[in-house]
XYZ file of C-alpha atoms in Angstrom:
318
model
C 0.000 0.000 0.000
C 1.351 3.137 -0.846
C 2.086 5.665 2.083
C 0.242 8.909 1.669
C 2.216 11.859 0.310
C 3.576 14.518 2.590
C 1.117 17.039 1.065
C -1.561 15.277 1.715
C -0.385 14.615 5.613
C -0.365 18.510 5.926
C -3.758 19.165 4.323
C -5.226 16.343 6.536
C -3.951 17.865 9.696
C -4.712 21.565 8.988
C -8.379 19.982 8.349
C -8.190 19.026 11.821
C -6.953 22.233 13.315
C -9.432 24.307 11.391
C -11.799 21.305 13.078
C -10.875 21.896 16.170
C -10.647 25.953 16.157
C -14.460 25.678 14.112
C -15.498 23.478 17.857
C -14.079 25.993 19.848
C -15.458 29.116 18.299
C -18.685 27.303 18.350
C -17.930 26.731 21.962
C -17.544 30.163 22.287
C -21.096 31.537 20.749
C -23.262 29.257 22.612
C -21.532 30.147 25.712
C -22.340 33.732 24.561
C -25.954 33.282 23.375
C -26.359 31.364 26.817
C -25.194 34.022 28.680
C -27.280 36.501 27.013
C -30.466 34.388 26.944
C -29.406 34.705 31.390
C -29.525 38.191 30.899
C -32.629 38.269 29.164
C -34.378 35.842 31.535
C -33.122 36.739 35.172
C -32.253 40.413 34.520
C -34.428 42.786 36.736
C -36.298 44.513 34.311
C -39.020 43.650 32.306
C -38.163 43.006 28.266
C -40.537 42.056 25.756
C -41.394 42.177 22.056
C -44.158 42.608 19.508
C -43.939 41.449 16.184
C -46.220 43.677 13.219
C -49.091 40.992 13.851
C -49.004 42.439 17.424
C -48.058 38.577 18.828
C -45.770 38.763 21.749
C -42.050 36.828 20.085
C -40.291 37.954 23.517
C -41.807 38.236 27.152
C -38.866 37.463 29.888
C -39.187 36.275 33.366
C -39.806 39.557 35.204
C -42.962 40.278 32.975
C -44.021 37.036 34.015
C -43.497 37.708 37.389
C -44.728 41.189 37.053
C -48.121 41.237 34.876
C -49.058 37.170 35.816
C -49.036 35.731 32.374
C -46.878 32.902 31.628
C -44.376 33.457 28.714
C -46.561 30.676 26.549
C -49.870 32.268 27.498
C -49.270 35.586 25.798
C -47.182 34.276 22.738
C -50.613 32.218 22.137
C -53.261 35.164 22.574
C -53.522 36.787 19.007
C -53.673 40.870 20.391
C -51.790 40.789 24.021
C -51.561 44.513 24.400
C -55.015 43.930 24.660
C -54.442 42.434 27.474
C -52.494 45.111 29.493
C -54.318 48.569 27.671
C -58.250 48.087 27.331
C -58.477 50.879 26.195
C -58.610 51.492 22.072
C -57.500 54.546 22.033
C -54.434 53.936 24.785
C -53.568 51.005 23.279
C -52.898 52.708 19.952
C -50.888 55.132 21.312
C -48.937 52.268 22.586
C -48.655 50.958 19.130
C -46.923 53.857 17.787
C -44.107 54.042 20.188
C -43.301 50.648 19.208
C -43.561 51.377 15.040
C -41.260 52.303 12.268
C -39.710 55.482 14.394
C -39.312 53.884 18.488
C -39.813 56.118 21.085
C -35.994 55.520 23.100
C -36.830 58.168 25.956
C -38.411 56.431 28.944
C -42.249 57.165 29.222
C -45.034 56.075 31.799
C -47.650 53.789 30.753
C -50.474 52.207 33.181
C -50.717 48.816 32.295
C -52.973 46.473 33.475
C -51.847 42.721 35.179
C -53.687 40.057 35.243
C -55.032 40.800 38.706
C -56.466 43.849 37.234
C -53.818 46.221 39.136
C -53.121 49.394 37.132
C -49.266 49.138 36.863
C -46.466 52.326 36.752
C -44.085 51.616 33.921
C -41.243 53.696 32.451
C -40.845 52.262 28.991
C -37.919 52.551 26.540
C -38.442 51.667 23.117
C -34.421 49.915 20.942
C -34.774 49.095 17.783
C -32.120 46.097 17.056
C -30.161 45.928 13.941
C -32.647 43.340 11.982
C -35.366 45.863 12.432
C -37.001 44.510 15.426
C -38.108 46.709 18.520
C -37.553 45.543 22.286
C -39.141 47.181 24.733
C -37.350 47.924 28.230
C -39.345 48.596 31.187
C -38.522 49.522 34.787
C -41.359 48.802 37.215
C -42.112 51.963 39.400
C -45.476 51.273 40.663
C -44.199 51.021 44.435
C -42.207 53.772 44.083
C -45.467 55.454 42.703
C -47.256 54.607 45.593
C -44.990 55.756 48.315
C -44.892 59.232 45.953
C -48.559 59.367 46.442
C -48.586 58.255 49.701
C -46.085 60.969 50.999
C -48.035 63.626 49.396
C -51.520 62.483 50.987
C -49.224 62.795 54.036
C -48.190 66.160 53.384
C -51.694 67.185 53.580
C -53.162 65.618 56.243
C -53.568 66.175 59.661
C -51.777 62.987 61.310
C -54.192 62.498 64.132
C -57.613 63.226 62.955
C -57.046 62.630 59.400
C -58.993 65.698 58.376
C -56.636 68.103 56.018
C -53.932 70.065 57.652
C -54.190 73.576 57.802
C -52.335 74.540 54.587
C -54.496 71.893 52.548
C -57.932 74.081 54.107
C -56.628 77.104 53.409
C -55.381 75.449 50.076
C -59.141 74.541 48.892
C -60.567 77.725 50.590
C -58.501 80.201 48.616
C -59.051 77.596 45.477
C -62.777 77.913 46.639
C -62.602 82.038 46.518
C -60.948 82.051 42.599
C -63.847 79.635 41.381
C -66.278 81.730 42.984
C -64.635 84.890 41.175
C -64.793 82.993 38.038
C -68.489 82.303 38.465
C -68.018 79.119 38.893
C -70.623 77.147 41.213
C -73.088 78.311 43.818
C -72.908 79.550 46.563
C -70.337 78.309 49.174
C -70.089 78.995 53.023
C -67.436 78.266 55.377
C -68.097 76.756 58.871
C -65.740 77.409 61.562
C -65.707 74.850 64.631
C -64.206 75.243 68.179
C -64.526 71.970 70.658
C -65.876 73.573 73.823
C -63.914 73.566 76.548
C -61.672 71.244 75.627
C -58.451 72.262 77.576
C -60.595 71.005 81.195
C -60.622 67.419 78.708
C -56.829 68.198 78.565
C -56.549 68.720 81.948
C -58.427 65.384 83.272
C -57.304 62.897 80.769
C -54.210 64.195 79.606
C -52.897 64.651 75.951
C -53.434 61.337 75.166
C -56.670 61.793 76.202
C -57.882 65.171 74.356
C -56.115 63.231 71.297
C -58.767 60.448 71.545
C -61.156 63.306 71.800
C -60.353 64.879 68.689
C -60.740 61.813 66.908
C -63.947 61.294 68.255
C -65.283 64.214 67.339
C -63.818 64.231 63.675
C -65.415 60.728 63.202
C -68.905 62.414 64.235
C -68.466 64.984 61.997
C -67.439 63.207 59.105
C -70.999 61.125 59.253
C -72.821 64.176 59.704
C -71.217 65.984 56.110
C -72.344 65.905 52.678
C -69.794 64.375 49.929
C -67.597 67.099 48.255
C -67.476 68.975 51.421
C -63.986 69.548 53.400
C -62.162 69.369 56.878
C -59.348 70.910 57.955
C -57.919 71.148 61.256
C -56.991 74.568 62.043
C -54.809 73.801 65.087
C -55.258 72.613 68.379
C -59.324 72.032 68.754
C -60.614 74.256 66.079
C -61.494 73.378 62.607
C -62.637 74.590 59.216
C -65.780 73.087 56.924
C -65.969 73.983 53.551
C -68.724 73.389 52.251
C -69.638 73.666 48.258
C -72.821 74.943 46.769
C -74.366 75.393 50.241
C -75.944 78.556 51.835
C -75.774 79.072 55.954
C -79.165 77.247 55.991
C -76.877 74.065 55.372
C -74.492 75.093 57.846
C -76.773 75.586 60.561
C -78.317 72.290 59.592
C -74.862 70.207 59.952
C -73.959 72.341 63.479
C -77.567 70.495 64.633
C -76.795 67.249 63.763
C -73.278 67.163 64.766
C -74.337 69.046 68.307
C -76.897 66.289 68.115
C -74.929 63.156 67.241
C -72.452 64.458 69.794
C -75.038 64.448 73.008
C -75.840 60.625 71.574
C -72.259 59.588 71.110
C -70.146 60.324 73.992
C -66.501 59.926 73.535
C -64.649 57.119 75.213
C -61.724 58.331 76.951
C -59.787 55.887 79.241
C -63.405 53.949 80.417
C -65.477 57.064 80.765
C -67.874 58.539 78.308
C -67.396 61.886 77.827
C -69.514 64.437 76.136
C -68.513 66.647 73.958
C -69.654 70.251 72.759
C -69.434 72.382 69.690
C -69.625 75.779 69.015
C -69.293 77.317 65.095
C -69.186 80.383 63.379
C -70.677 80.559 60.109
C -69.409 82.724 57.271
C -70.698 83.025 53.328
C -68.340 83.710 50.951
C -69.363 87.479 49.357
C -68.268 89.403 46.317
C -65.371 91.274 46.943
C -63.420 88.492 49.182
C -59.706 89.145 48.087
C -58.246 85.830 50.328
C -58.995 83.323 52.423
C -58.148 85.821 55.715
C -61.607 88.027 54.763
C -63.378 84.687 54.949
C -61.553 83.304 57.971
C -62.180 87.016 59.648
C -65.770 86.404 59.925
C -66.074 83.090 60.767
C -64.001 83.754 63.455
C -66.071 86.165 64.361
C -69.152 84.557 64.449
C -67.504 82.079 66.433
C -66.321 84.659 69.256
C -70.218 85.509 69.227
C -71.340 81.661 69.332
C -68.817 81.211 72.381
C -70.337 84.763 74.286
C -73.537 83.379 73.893
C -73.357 80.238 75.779
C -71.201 77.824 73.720
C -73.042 74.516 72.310
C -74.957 76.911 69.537
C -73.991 78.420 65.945
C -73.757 82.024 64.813
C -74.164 83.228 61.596
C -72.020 86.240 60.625
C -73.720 89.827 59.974
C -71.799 92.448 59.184
């Protein structure tokens, strides 16, 4: 047999080592496409994809976490986005983020999950080099809701949960520039002072007037008409606002609050104590420049409601 030629010894082994490097490179790629197909899956935001028959081609592990569809549940429902915007006319908008122009900036979209939660997104639109778009979203509904809930705190009065006094002077003044505008009928504004509620105070101690305060907010609260507004003032005195209502309305909430509060004494440590109210009632006229020309003559009327007894309302007549 004749022993191959030298040449052909070389080509054979270069067939190898080009073999060999072809394994290795191939090696190489899947190691790469594995690691990126980690990224894709475990990374902490959510990543998806819409073809231009609106099917879903990528949906990672975070919007499965996220919006409670599995990854083979929305690649099998023929208009997902359907899904997460309801609405038509949202969900087109949505559409043209995603078309032949991507929006990159990050924008906020309310999607819905599959437990019906409205969602806080920021989405960013890529476009990849084969033309597809892949959409990047950071979740921020939490972050959302601890904005929100900061700046419900901001304007409320921790411990009767009635506004604070910048909110009530807030809607009051906001009150005075509808008015000016025409806006609405007629509004009146209801000033209320707990009756001698420093002797409270002084028998039951802070913690004590505290409960009493929140007794007395909860009675008012089931004694007002919705779209009306409380604000605490300070210490025991508060403000009612109350919208497209003359003083024959205000007198008519002082009697039933004076009234629920003789039937509903406050608990305070055991004991049922009973409360008092006394209020000053003011309508807004033409000419108020600010909330202080208001707030002048309900405080008034209050100082009148006190000198004549306490326990009563007083309407203001200048």
């Amino acid at each position: 047999m004749q022993s191959p030629l030298p040449h052909d010894d070389a080509r054979s082994q270069h067939a190898v080592s080009d073999a060999a490097e072809l394994e290795l490179e191939l090696t190489r790629l899947r190691d790469v496409v594995a690691q990126y197909e980690a990224l894709f899956q475990t990374a902490p935001v959510l990543i998806n994809a819409f073809g231009p028959d609106g099917r879903c081609t990528l949906w990672n592990e975070a919007c499965e976490r996220r919006f409670g569809w599995s990854e083979a549940e929305i690649k099998e429902c023929r208009d997902p986005l359907a899904l997460f915007y309801p609405d038509p006319q949202v969900r087109k908008q949505v559409i043209d983020t995603v078309g032949p122009q991507p929006s990159r900036s990050f924008r906020e979209w309310h999607p819905r999950a599959r437990s019906g939660e409205r969602l806080a997104v920021l989405w960013s639109n890529v476009r990849l080099p084969d033309g597809k778009v892949v959409n990047i979203g950071m979740d921020m509904t939490e972050s959302r809701r601890t904005e929100a809930a900061l700046a419900w705190m901001a304007r409320v009065d921790s411990l009767t949960g009635c506004w604070n006094r910048a909110e009530i002077l807030k809607r009051l003044e906001d009150r005075l520039a509808a008015a000016a505008r025409g806006e609405g009928g007629p509004n009146t504004a209801l000033m209320l002072d707990l009756d001698h509620f420093k002797q409270v105070n002084d028998r039951y101690g802070h913690l004590g007037g505290d409960a009493a305060l929140r007794h007395f907010c909860e009675q008012l609260r089931a004694c007002m008409r919705d779209g009306d507004s409380i604000g605490r003032l300070g210490g025991e005195e508060f403000l009612v606002l109350l919208a497209d209502a003359d003083v024959d309305a205000a007198h008519a909430i002082c009697a039933r609050l004076r009234m629920s509060l003789r039937q509903h004494p406050a608990d305070i440590d055991g004991a049922a104590v009973a409360l008092s109210v006394s209020g000053g009632i003011a309508r807004f006229v033409e000419g108020d420049a600010s909330a202080s020309d208001v707030l002048r003559r309900a405080d008034s009327a209050l100082y009148q409601a006190k000198r004549a007894g306490r326990d009563c309302a007083v309407e203001y007549r200048g």
